[in-house]
Short mmCIF file of C-alpha atoms in Angstrom, two decimals:
data_model
loop_
_atom_site.label_atom_id
_atom_site.label_comp_id
_atom_site.label_asym_id
_atom_site.label_seq_id
_atom_site.Cartn_x
_atom_site.Cartn_y
_atom_site.Cartn_z
CA MET Y 1 -8.44 -59.56 -11.90
CA THR Y 2 -6.97 -62.85 -13.25
CA GLU Y 3 -3.26 -63.28 -12.63
CA PRO Y 4 -1.17 -63.74 -15.85
CA LYS Y 5 0.06 -67.19 -16.63
CA ASN Y 6 3.80 -67.72 -16.41
CA VAL Y 7 5.65 -69.24 -19.35
CA ILE Y 8 9.36 -70.03 -19.88
CA VAL Y 9 10.74 -69.32 -23.40
CA THR Y 10 14.17 -70.51 -24.31
CA GLY Y 11 16.21 -68.74 -27.03
CA ALA Y 12 14.35 -65.60 -26.05
CA ALA Y 13 16.95 -63.17 -27.44
CA GLY Y 14 16.80 -64.55 -31.02
CA SER Y 15 14.50 -63.20 -33.73
CA LEU Y 16 11.92 -65.99 -33.24
CA GLY Y 17 12.28 -65.90 -29.46
CA ILE Y 18 11.50 -62.19 -29.38
CA ALA Y 19 8.52 -62.68 -31.65
CA ILE Y 20 7.21 -65.52 -29.44
CA ALA Y 21 7.65 -63.43 -26.25
CA GLU Y 22 5.93 -60.41 -27.79
CA ASP Y 23 3.00 -62.50 -29.09
CA LEU Y 24 2.54 -64.29 -25.73
CA LYS Y 25 2.65 -61.03 -23.83
CA SER Y 26 -0.08 -59.64 -26.10
CA ASP Y 27 -2.16 -62.72 -25.07
CA GLY Y 28 -1.62 -61.88 -21.37
CA TRP Y 29 1.27 -64.24 -20.50
CA ASN Y 30 4.11 -63.32 -18.24
CA VAL Y 31 7.22 -64.43 -20.13
CA ILE Y 32 10.46 -65.58 -18.45
CA GLY Y 33 13.19 -65.86 -21.11
CA ILE Y 34 16.24 -68.12 -21.09
CA ASP Y 35 19.22 -67.29 -23.31
CA LEU Y 36 22.91 -66.56 -23.25
CA LYS Y 37 22.14 -62.81 -23.62
CA ARG Y 38 19.27 -60.61 -22.54
CA SER Y 39 16.15 -60.43 -24.64
CA PRO Y 40 14.61 -56.96 -25.34
CA ALA Y 41 11.21 -58.58 -25.13
CA CYS Y 42 11.14 -60.06 -21.67
CA GLU Y 43 12.93 -60.74 -18.39
CA THR Y 44 15.84 -63.07 -19.18
CA ILE Y 45 17.68 -65.67 -17.11
CA LEU Y 46 21.23 -66.26 -18.48
CA ILE Y 47 21.68 -69.99 -18.90
CA ASP Y 48 23.96 -72.07 -21.09
CA LEU Y 49 21.60 -74.77 -22.34
CA SER Y 50 24.44 -77.11 -23.21
CA ASP Y 51 25.12 -77.45 -19.49
CA PRO Y 52 22.62 -79.69 -17.64
CA ASN Y 53 23.72 -78.38 -14.19
CA ALA Y 54 23.17 -74.82 -15.29
CA ILE Y 55 19.70 -75.74 -16.58
CA ARG Y 56 18.77 -77.39 -13.19
CA ALA Y 57 20.04 -74.46 -11.28
CA GLY Y 58 18.31 -71.90 -13.51
CA PHE Y 59 15.04 -73.76 -13.45
CA ASP Y 60 15.17 -74.00 -9.67
CA ALA Y 61 15.73 -70.26 -9.46
CA ILE Y 62 12.73 -69.59 -11.70
CA ALA Y 63 10.56 -72.01 -9.70
CA ARG Y 64 11.46 -70.22 -6.47
CA GLU Y 65 10.42 -66.89 -7.90
CA PHE Y 66 7.17 -68.01 -9.50
CA SER Y 67 4.87 -70.18 -7.50
CA ARG Y 68 3.21 -71.57 -10.62
CA LEU Y 69 4.59 -72.24 -14.09
CA ASP Y 70 1.93 -72.78 -16.79
CA GLY Y 71 3.94 -73.15 -19.98
CA LEU Y 72 7.30 -73.94 -21.49
CA VAL Y 73 8.45 -73.12 -24.98
CA ASN Y 74 11.63 -74.94 -26.07
CA ASN Y 75 12.63 -72.59 -28.80
CA ALA Y 76 16.41 -72.34 -28.47
CA GLY Y 77 18.35 -74.11 -31.15
CA VAL Y 78 21.74 -74.46 -32.76
CA PHE Y 79 21.90 -74.37 -36.52
CA LEU Y 80 25.41 -74.19 -38.02
CA GLY Y 81 24.49 -74.79 -41.61
CA LYS Y 82 27.48 -77.17 -41.99
CA GLY Y 83 27.67 -80.32 -44.00
CA TRP Y 84 28.74 -83.77 -42.74
CA GLU Y 85 32.36 -83.21 -43.79
CA GLU Y 86 32.64 -79.83 -42.12
CA ILE Y 87 31.17 -80.18 -38.64
CA ALA Y 88 33.58 -80.82 -35.75
CA ASP Y 89 32.99 -83.09 -32.77
CA ASN Y 90 32.33 -80.29 -30.36
CA GLU Y 91 29.85 -78.73 -32.77
CA VAL Y 92 27.96 -82.00 -32.99
CA SER Y 93 27.80 -82.29 -29.24
CA ARG Y 94 26.56 -78.68 -28.76
CA THR Y 95 23.88 -79.03 -31.43
CA LEU Y 96 22.53 -82.21 -29.80
CA ASP Y 97 22.88 -80.77 -26.30
CA VAL Y 98 20.86 -77.64 -27.08
CA ASN Y 99 18.40 -78.97 -29.59
CA LEU Y 100 17.53 -82.22 -27.89
CA ARG Y 101 18.87 -82.76 -24.39
CA ALA Y 102 17.96 -79.29 -23.09
CA PRO Y 103 14.27 -79.59 -24.21
CA LEU Y 104 14.06 -83.10 -22.60
CA LEU Y 105 15.54 -81.91 -19.36
CA LEU Y 106 13.46 -78.70 -19.12
CA SER Y 107 10.32 -80.67 -20.06
CA THR Y 108 11.06 -83.20 -17.32
CA LEU Y 109 11.68 -80.46 -14.72
CA PHE Y 110 8.49 -78.67 -15.82
CA ALA Y 111 6.37 -81.83 -15.82
CA ARG Y 112 7.52 -83.06 -12.48
CA ARG Y 113 6.65 -79.68 -10.90
CA ALA Y 114 3.27 -79.50 -12.60
CA ILE Y 115 2.40 -83.02 -11.56
CA ALA Y 116 3.50 -82.38 -7.96
CA GLN Y 117 1.32 -79.28 -7.81
CA ALA Y 118 -1.53 -81.04 -9.63
CA THR Y 119 -1.76 -78.14 -12.09
CA PRO Y 120 -2.22 -78.37 -15.86
CA GLY Y 121 0.44 -77.07 -18.23
CA ALA Y 122 1.51 -76.94 -21.85
CA ILE Y 123 4.84 -77.51 -23.51
CA VAL Y 124 5.60 -76.34 -27.09
CA ASN Y 125 8.76 -77.55 -28.90
CA VAL Y 126 10.09 -75.70 -31.92
CA ALA Y 127 11.15 -78.45 -34.34
CA SER Y 128 11.84 -77.91 -38.04
CA VAL Y 129 10.94 -79.01 -41.52
CA ALA Y 130 14.51 -80.44 -41.41
CA GLY Y 131 13.17 -83.00 -39.01
CA ARG Y 132 10.88 -84.21 -41.81
CA GLU Y 133 13.20 -83.74 -44.80
CA PRO Y 134 16.88 -83.38 -43.96
CA GLY Y 135 18.84 -80.62 -45.65
CA HIS Y 136 22.50 -79.61 -45.80
CA ASP Y 137 23.06 -79.68 -41.95
CA ILE Y 138 22.30 -83.31 -41.20
CA VAL Y 139 23.20 -83.03 -37.51
CA TYR Y 140 20.63 -80.25 -37.10
CA ALA Y 141 18.15 -82.30 -38.98
CA ALA Y 142 18.72 -85.42 -36.86
CA SER Y 143 18.27 -83.33 -33.68
CA LYS Y 144 14.96 -81.92 -34.89
CA ALA Y 145 13.69 -85.33 -36.08
CA ALA Y 146 14.46 -86.61 -32.55
CA LEU Y 147 12.73 -83.57 -31.07
CA ILE Y 148 9.57 -84.48 -33.10
CA GLN Y 149 9.67 -88.02 -31.63
CA LEU Y 150 10.24 -86.57 -28.17
CA THR Y 151 7.20 -84.38 -28.70
CA ARG Y 152 5.00 -87.33 -29.77
CA GLY Y 153 6.28 -89.54 -26.91
CA LEU Y 154 5.85 -87.01 -24.08
CA GLY Y 155 2.57 -85.90 -25.60
CA ARG Y 156 1.24 -89.41 -25.12
CA GLN Y 157 2.79 -90.03 -21.73
CA LEU Y 158 1.85 -86.63 -20.12
CA ALA Y 159 -1.60 -86.10 -21.47
CA GLY Y 160 -3.23 -88.02 -18.63
CA ASP Y 161 -1.54 -85.72 -16.12
CA GLY Y 162 -3.04 -82.60 -17.80
CA ILE Y 163 0.19 -81.57 -19.54
CA ARG Y 164 -0.07 -81.06 -23.26
CA VAL Y 165 3.12 -81.44 -25.34
CA ASN Y 166 3.00 -80.25 -28.94
CA ALA Y 167 5.32 -78.81 -31.56
CA VAL Y 168 5.64 -76.55 -34.56
CA ALA Y 169 7.91 -77.55 -37.42
CA PRO Y 170 8.75 -74.38 -39.30
CA GLY Y 171 10.47 -74.01 -42.64
CA VAL Y 172 13.30 -71.45 -42.90
CA ILE Y 173 12.62 -68.36 -40.88
CA GLU Y 174 13.82 -64.91 -41.84
CA GLY Y 175 16.61 -63.72 -39.56
CA GLN Y 176 19.74 -65.44 -38.14
CA MET Y 177 18.67 -68.89 -39.34
CA ALA Y 178 18.16 -67.90 -42.97
CA ASP Y 179 21.40 -66.00 -42.92
CA ARG Y 180 23.39 -69.08 -42.05
CA ILE Y 181 22.29 -71.03 -45.13
CA PRO Y 182 25.05 -70.62 -47.67
CA GLU Y 183 24.37 -69.83 -51.29
CA PRO Y 184 23.34 -71.23 -53.69
CA GLY Y 185 21.42 -73.38 -51.21
CA ARG Y 186 19.55 -70.46 -49.70
CA SER Y 187 18.07 -69.29 -52.97
CA ALA Y 188 17.35 -72.88 -54.11
CA TYR Y 189 15.53 -73.61 -50.82
CA MET Y 190 13.30 -70.59 -51.22
CA GLN Y 191 12.46 -71.58 -54.89
CA ARG Y 192 11.55 -75.10 -53.73
CA THR Y 193 9.15 -73.62 -51.16
CA PRO Y 194 5.71 -73.34 -52.81
CA MET Y 195 5.07 -69.88 -51.25
CA LYS Y 196 8.43 -68.73 -52.67
CA ARG Y 197 9.48 -67.01 -49.44
CA PHE Y 198 10.71 -67.80 -45.94
CA ALA Y 199 8.55 -67.42 -42.82
CA GLU Y 200 8.38 -64.24 -40.82
CA PRO Y 201 9.09 -64.88 -37.14
CA ALA Y 202 5.63 -63.52 -36.17
CA GLU Y 203 3.99 -66.21 -38.30
CA ILE Y 204 5.62 -69.01 -36.31
CA ALA Y 205 5.07 -67.17 -33.02
CA GLY Y 206 1.37 -67.24 -33.68
CA VAL Y 207 1.37 -70.99 -33.99
CA VAL Y 208 3.29 -71.30 -30.67
CA SER Y 209 0.74 -69.01 -28.95
CA PHE Y 210 -2.07 -71.20 -30.32
CA LEU Y 211 -0.47 -74.39 -29.00
CA LEU Y 212 -0.06 -72.91 -25.54
CA SER Y 213 -3.66 -71.69 -25.43
CA SER Y 214 -6.91 -73.35 -24.47
CA ARG Y 215 -7.80 -73.25 -28.18
CA SER Y 216 -5.61 -76.35 -28.68
CA SER Y 217 -6.99 -78.12 -25.65
CA TYR Y 218 -7.42 -81.45 -27.39
CA LEU Y 219 -3.98 -81.54 -29.07
CA ALA Y 220 -1.37 -83.77 -27.48
CA GLY Y 221 1.73 -84.97 -29.35
CA ALA Y 222 0.82 -83.01 -32.47
CA VAL Y 223 3.25 -81.43 -34.81
CA ILE Y 224 2.05 -78.42 -36.85
CA ASP Y 225 4.00 -78.06 -40.07
CA ALA Y 226 4.33 -74.31 -40.79
CA ASN Y 227 6.60 -74.51 -43.80
CA GLY Y 228 5.03 -72.65 -46.68
CA GLY Y 229 3.98 -75.91 -48.30
CA LEU Y 230 7.42 -77.55 -48.33
CA PHE Y 231 7.31 -81.11 -47.03
#
């Protein structure tokens, strides 16, 4: 019997993280979640992703428990829905720390381990349509635009080592994210979306699972726009 592959999923307690964990488990993955609270969908390590030292310590603990790590999903994100004149300095820092620095650090730790063990792996970053077309929260948009470039850069640099780095760039997802968009912007955004609705978490989770799987074996540095037609 083939052992399940191990994958780390950050933001595992949120609506999208739960959907990702459930979808991956149905595909035979063993999911290790990272979040500030426990996920109902998987084993969860409690880590503050705005703290680099906590990330390193948490990753080391996971690496000691699991001899092999096959995948990483950088799903956790901070979206405050605040405009440029509202957001405070500490909120800017936390948004950039969680949305950009944490994925870079976790990807670095994951890649170094995979290369040292000479094992292939896959990293999936959850970006956003806001990284293509900035909306009300420009700090969030800037972090996701940078995450897209991080994906493309790491995708190119790690492909030769057997590590595929790709991303999904969703539109608005039903759940906590959609609830943080103030009216009338929320309704206007939905009307601008050609499908006239927001994404269900399971729809984005399916793309993540695809990017982790062997079905996407020739994708490196790709960004799949799952946004209901809104570009």
